[in-house]
Amino acid sequence: MADIKKLLADENTVNEIAAAAFKKVDTDGSGTIDKAELRALMDEASKSIGTTVSDQELNDIYNGLDKNKDGKLTLDEFTVLIRAVLEALAE
């Protein structure tokens, strides 16, 4: 956990991790993440910990990240999610 805290202190490293993850999640190569792409990510992540993400939870997460309300997540918006996940892992 100390390693994750150290990682979080380096903004460039967090941005690199987020960019690499973004590229994998943006399966259509559009440069943004739509709700279906986020659903695929959440399904894969939740499966690995033995839980599920409901449609309402997905909508809440997506709408909370989509700051400009254009229906697409940019890299900057997605980075907020990656940082939150890393912060949760650091606890």
Short mmCIF file of N, CA and C in Angstrom, two decimals:
data_model
loop_
_atom_site.label_atom_id
_atom_site.label_comp_id
_atom_site.label_asym_id
_atom_site.label_seq_id
_atom_site.Cartn_x
_atom_site.Cartn_y
_atom_site.Cartn_z
N MET A 1 0.81 -1.20 0.00
CA MET A 1 0.00 0.00 0.00
C MET A 1 0.85 1.25 0.00
N ALA A 2 2.02 1.16 0.61
CA ALA A 2 2.92 2.30 0.59
C ALA A 2 3.34 2.61 -0.84
N ASP A 3 3.49 1.57 -1.66
CA ASP A 3 3.86 1.77 -3.07
C ASP A 3 2.77 2.53 -3.81
N ILE A 4 1.51 2.21 -3.52
CA ILE A 4 0.40 2.91 -4.19
C ILE A 4 0.37 4.36 -3.74
N LYS A 5 0.59 4.61 -2.46
CA LYS A 5 0.61 5.99 -1.98
C LYS A 5 1.74 6.78 -2.64
N LYS A 6 2.88 6.14 -2.81
CA LYS A 6 4.01 6.78 -3.49
C LYS A 6 3.64 7.07 -4.95
N LEU A 7 3.01 6.11 -5.59
CA LEU A 7 2.57 6.27 -6.96
C LEU A 7 1.59 7.45 -7.08
N LEU A 8 0.65 7.54 -6.15
CA LEU A 8 -0.35 8.61 -6.18
C LEU A 8 0.28 9.99 -6.02
N ALA A 9 1.43 10.04 -5.38
CA ALA A 9 2.10 11.32 -5.18
C ALA A 9 2.75 11.83 -6.46
N ASP A 10 2.90 10.95 -7.45
CA ASP A 10 3.51 11.33 -8.72
C ASP A 10 2.42 11.48 -9.78
N GLU A 11 2.04 12.70 -10.04
CA GLU A 11 0.94 13.00 -10.97
C GLU A 11 1.21 12.45 -12.37
N ASN A 12 2.46 12.52 -12.82
CA ASN A 12 2.80 12.00 -14.15
C ASN A 12 2.55 10.50 -14.25
N THR A 13 2.91 9.77 -13.20
CA THR A 13 2.70 8.32 -13.20
C THR A 13 1.22 7.99 -13.21
N VAL A 14 0.44 8.69 -12.42
CA VAL A 14 -1.02 8.48 -12.41
C VAL A 14 -1.59 8.75 -13.80
N ASN A 15 -1.14 9.82 -14.42
CA ASN A 15 -1.62 10.16 -15.77
C ASN A 15 -1.22 9.09 -16.79
N GLU A 16 -0.02 8.53 -16.65
CA GLU A 16 0.42 7.47 -17.57
C GLU A 16 -0.42 6.21 -17.38
N ILE A 17 -0.70 5.85 -16.14
CA ILE A 17 -1.53 4.69 -15.85
C ILE A 17 -2.93 4.90 -16.43
N ALA A 18 -3.48 6.07 -16.19
CA ALA A 18 -4.82 6.38 -16.70
C ALA A 18 -4.85 6.34 -18.22
N ALA A 19 -3.83 6.88 -18.87
CA ALA A 19 -3.79 6.89 -20.34
C ALA A 19 -3.70 5.47 -20.90
N ALA A 20 -2.91 4.62 -20.26
CA ALA A 20 -2.79 3.23 -20.71
C ALA A 20 -4.11 2.49 -20.53
N ALA A 21 -4.75 2.70 -19.39
CA ALA A 21 -6.05 2.06 -19.14
C ALA A 21 -7.10 2.59 -20.10
N PHE A 22 -7.10 3.89 -20.33
CA PHE A 22 -8.05 4.53 -21.24
C PHE A 22 -7.96 3.90 -22.62
N LYS A 23 -6.74 3.71 -23.09
CA LYS A 23 -6.52 3.15 -24.42
C LYS A 23 -7.12 1.74 -24.53
N LYS A 24 -7.02 0.96 -23.46
CA LYS A 24 -7.58 -0.40 -23.46
C LYS A 24 -9.11 -0.38 -23.38
N VAL A 25 -9.65 0.54 -22.61
CA VAL A 25 -11.10 0.61 -22.43
C VAL A 25 -11.79 1.21 -23.65
N ASP A 26 -11.15 2.13 -24.32
CA ASP A 26 -11.69 2.77 -25.53
C ASP A 26 -11.57 1.80 -26.70
N THR A 27 -12.40 0.77 -26.68
CA THR A 27 -12.27 -0.32 -27.64
C THR A 27 -12.59 0.07 -29.08
N ASP A 28 -13.37 1.13 -29.27
CA ASP A 28 -13.68 1.54 -30.64
C ASP A 28 -12.70 2.59 -31.17
N GLY A 29 -11.74 2.99 -30.33
CA GLY A 29 -10.72 3.94 -30.75
C GLY A 29 -11.22 5.34 -31.03
N SER A 30 -12.36 5.69 -30.44
CA SER A 30 -12.96 7.00 -30.70
C SER A 30 -12.27 8.15 -29.97
N GLY A 31 -11.45 7.82 -28.99
CA GLY A 31 -10.82 8.86 -28.19
C GLY A 31 -11.66 9.27 -26.99
N THR A 32 -12.80 8.60 -26.82
CA THR A 32 -13.65 8.80 -25.65
C THR A 32 -14.18 7.43 -25.21
N ILE A 33 -14.70 7.38 -24.01
CA ILE A 33 -15.29 6.15 -23.48
C ILE A 33 -16.78 6.36 -23.35
N ASP A 34 -17.54 5.48 -24.00
CA ASP A 34 -18.99 5.57 -23.88
C ASP A 34 -19.46 4.64 -22.75
N LYS A 35 -20.74 4.68 -22.49
CA LYS A 35 -21.29 3.92 -21.36
C LYS A 35 -21.09 2.42 -21.55
N ALA A 36 -21.20 1.93 -22.77
CA ALA A 36 -21.02 0.49 -23.03
C ALA A 36 -19.58 0.07 -22.73
N GLU A 37 -18.62 0.92 -23.08
CA GLU A 37 -17.22 0.61 -22.79
C GLU A 37 -16.95 0.63 -21.29
N LEU A 38 -17.56 1.59 -20.59
CA LEU A 38 -17.40 1.61 -19.14
C LEU A 38 -18.08 0.40 -18.51
N ARG A 39 -19.23 -0.01 -19.04
CA ARG A 39 -19.93 -1.20 -18.56
C ARG A 39 -19.03 -2.43 -18.68
N ALA A 40 -18.36 -2.58 -19.82
CA ALA A 40 -17.47 -3.72 -20.02
C ALA A 40 -16.34 -3.71 -18.99
N LEU A 41 -15.78 -2.55 -18.73
CA LEU A 41 -14.72 -2.42 -17.71
C LEU A 41 -15.25 -2.79 -16.34
N MET A 42 -16.40 -2.23 -15.97
CA MET A 42 -16.96 -2.49 -14.65
C MET A 42 -17.35 -3.96 -14.47
N ASP A 43 -17.88 -4.57 -15.53
CA ASP A 43 -18.23 -5.99 -15.45
C ASP A 43 -16.99 -6.83 -15.21
N GLU A 44 -15.93 -6.53 -15.93
CA GLU A 44 -14.68 -7.29 -15.78
C GLU A 44 -14.09 -7.08 -14.38
N ALA A 45 -14.06 -5.85 -13.92
CA ALA A 45 -13.50 -5.54 -12.61
C ALA A 45 -14.33 -6.14 -11.49
N SER A 46 -15.64 -6.04 -11.59
CA SER A 46 -16.50 -6.55 -10.52
C SER A 46 -16.49 -8.08 -10.49
N LYS A 47 -16.35 -8.70 -11.66
CA LYS A 47 -16.28 -10.16 -11.72
C LYS A 47 -15.07 -10.67 -10.95
N SER A 48 -13.97 -9.94 -11.04
CA SER A 48 -12.74 -10.37 -10.38
C SER A 48 -12.84 -10.28 -8.86
N ILE A 49 -13.78 -9.50 -8.36
CA ILE A 49 -13.96 -9.44 -6.89
C ILE A 49 -15.28 -10.04 -6.45
N GLY A 50 -15.96 -10.72 -7.37
CA GLY A 50 -17.16 -11.47 -7.02
C GLY A 50 -18.39 -10.63 -6.72
N THR A 51 -18.57 -9.55 -7.44
CA THR A 51 -19.74 -8.70 -7.24
C THR A 51 -20.25 -8.25 -8.61
N THR A 52 -21.28 -7.45 -8.61
CA THR A 52 -21.79 -6.88 -9.86
C THR A 52 -22.05 -5.39 -9.66
N VAL A 53 -22.12 -4.69 -10.76
CA VAL A 53 -22.46 -3.27 -10.76
C VAL A 53 -23.82 -3.16 -11.44
N SER A 54 -24.80 -2.62 -10.71
CA SER A 54 -26.14 -2.48 -11.27
C SER A 54 -26.16 -1.38 -12.32
N ASP A 55 -27.21 -1.37 -13.13
CA ASP A 55 -27.36 -0.31 -14.13
C ASP A 55 -27.42 1.06 -13.46
N GLN A 56 -28.10 1.14 -12.33
CA GLN A 56 -28.19 2.43 -11.62
C GLN A 56 -26.82 2.87 -11.12
N GLU A 57 -26.05 1.93 -10.56
CA GLU A 57 -24.70 2.26 -10.10
C GLU A 57 -23.83 2.71 -11.26
N LEU A 58 -23.93 2.01 -12.40
CA LEU A 58 -23.16 2.40 -13.57
C LEU A 58 -23.55 3.80 -14.03
N ASN A 59 -24.85 4.08 -14.09
CA ASN A 59 -25.31 5.41 -14.48
C ASN A 59 -24.80 6.48 -13.53
N ASP A 60 -24.84 6.19 -12.23
CA ASP A 60 -24.36 7.15 -11.23
C ASP A 60 -22.86 7.43 -11.42
N ILE A 61 -22.09 6.37 -11.62
CA ILE A 61 -20.65 6.53 -11.83
C ILE A 61 -20.39 7.33 -13.11
N TYR A 62 -21.04 6.91 -14.18
CA TYR A 62 -20.83 7.56 -15.48
C TYR A 62 -21.21 9.04 -15.42
N ASN A 63 -22.37 9.31 -14.89
CA ASN A 63 -22.84 10.69 -14.82
C ASN A 63 -21.97 11.54 -13.90
N GLY A 64 -21.44 10.93 -12.85
CA GLY A 64 -20.54 11.65 -11.96
C GLY A 64 -19.20 11.99 -12.61
N LEU A 65 -18.76 11.13 -13.51
CA LEU A 65 -17.49 11.37 -14.19
C LEU A 65 -17.63 12.29 -15.39
N ASP A 66 -18.77 12.26 -16.05
CA ASP A 66 -19.01 13.03 -17.27
C ASP A 66 -19.31 14.49 -16.91
N LYS A 67 -18.27 15.21 -16.57
CA LYS A 67 -18.44 16.57 -16.06
C LYS A 67 -19.07 17.53 -17.05
N ASN A 68 -18.77 17.38 -18.34
CA ASN A 68 -19.34 18.30 -19.31
C ASN A 68 -20.67 17.79 -19.89
N LYS A 69 -21.13 16.64 -19.40
CA LYS A 69 -22.44 16.08 -19.74
C LYS A 69 -22.66 15.89 -21.24
N ASP A 70 -21.58 15.46 -21.94
CA ASP A 70 -21.71 15.22 -23.37
C ASP A 70 -21.95 13.75 -23.70
N GLY A 71 -22.07 12.91 -22.67
CA GLY A 71 -22.33 11.49 -22.90
C GLY A 71 -21.11 10.67 -23.25
N LYS A 72 -19.93 11.27 -23.11
CA LYS A 72 -18.67 10.59 -23.41
C LYS A 72 -17.66 10.96 -22.33
N LEU A 73 -16.81 10.00 -21.97
CA LEU A 73 -15.75 10.29 -21.01
C LEU A 73 -14.46 10.58 -21.74
N THR A 74 -13.86 11.70 -21.43
CA THR A 74 -12.55 12.06 -21.95
C THR A 74 -11.49 11.41 -21.08
N LEU A 75 -10.25 11.49 -21.51
CA LEU A 75 -9.15 10.98 -20.70
C LEU A 75 -9.12 11.68 -19.34
N ASP A 76 -9.30 12.99 -19.32
CA ASP A 76 -9.28 13.71 -18.05
C ASP A 76 -10.39 13.23 -17.12
N GLU A 77 -11.57 13.02 -17.66
CA GLU A 77 -12.69 12.54 -16.84
C GLU A 77 -12.43 11.11 -16.34
N PHE A 78 -11.86 10.27 -17.19
CA PHE A 78 -11.55 8.89 -16.83
C PHE A 78 -10.44 8.84 -15.78
N THR A 79 -9.51 9.76 -15.85
CA THR A 79 -8.41 9.81 -14.88
C THR A 79 -8.94 9.97 -13.46
N VAL A 80 -10.04 10.67 -13.30
CA VAL A 80 -10.66 10.82 -11.98
C VAL A 80 -11.02 9.45 -11.41
N LEU A 81 -11.57 8.57 -12.26
CA LEU A 81 -11.93 7.22 -11.83
C LEU A 81 -10.68 6.42 -11.45
N ILE A 82 -9.66 6.48 -12.27
CA ILE A 82 -8.44 5.74 -11.99
C ILE A 82 -7.82 6.21 -10.68
N ARG A 83 -7.78 7.51 -10.47
CA ARG A 83 -7.23 8.04 -9.21
C ARG A 83 -8.05 7.55 -8.02
N ALA A 84 -9.36 7.54 -8.14
CA ALA A 84 -10.23 7.08 -7.05
C ALA A 84 -9.98 5.61 -6.74
N VAL A 85 -9.81 4.81 -7.78
CA VAL A 85 -9.53 3.37 -7.58
C VAL A 85 -8.19 3.20 -6.88
N LEU A 86 -7.18 3.92 -7.33
CA LEU A 86 -5.87 3.82 -6.70
C LEU A 86 -5.91 4.28 -5.24
N GLU A 87 -6.65 5.35 -4.98
CA GLU A 87 -6.78 5.83 -3.60
C GLU A 87 -7.48 4.79 -2.73
N ALA A 88 -8.49 4.13 -3.25
CA ALA A 88 -9.18 3.08 -2.49
C ALA A 88 -8.24 1.91 -2.21
N LEU A 89 -7.42 1.56 -3.18
CA LEU A 89 -6.45 0.47 -2.99
C LEU A 89 -5.39 0.83 -1.97
N ALA A 90 -5.09 2.12 -1.85
CA ALA A 90 -4.05 2.56 -0.92
C ALA A 90 -4.50 2.52 0.53
N GLU A 91 -5.80 2.44 0.74
CA GLU A 91 -6.33 2.45 2.13
C GLU A 91 -6.19 1.10 2.78
#
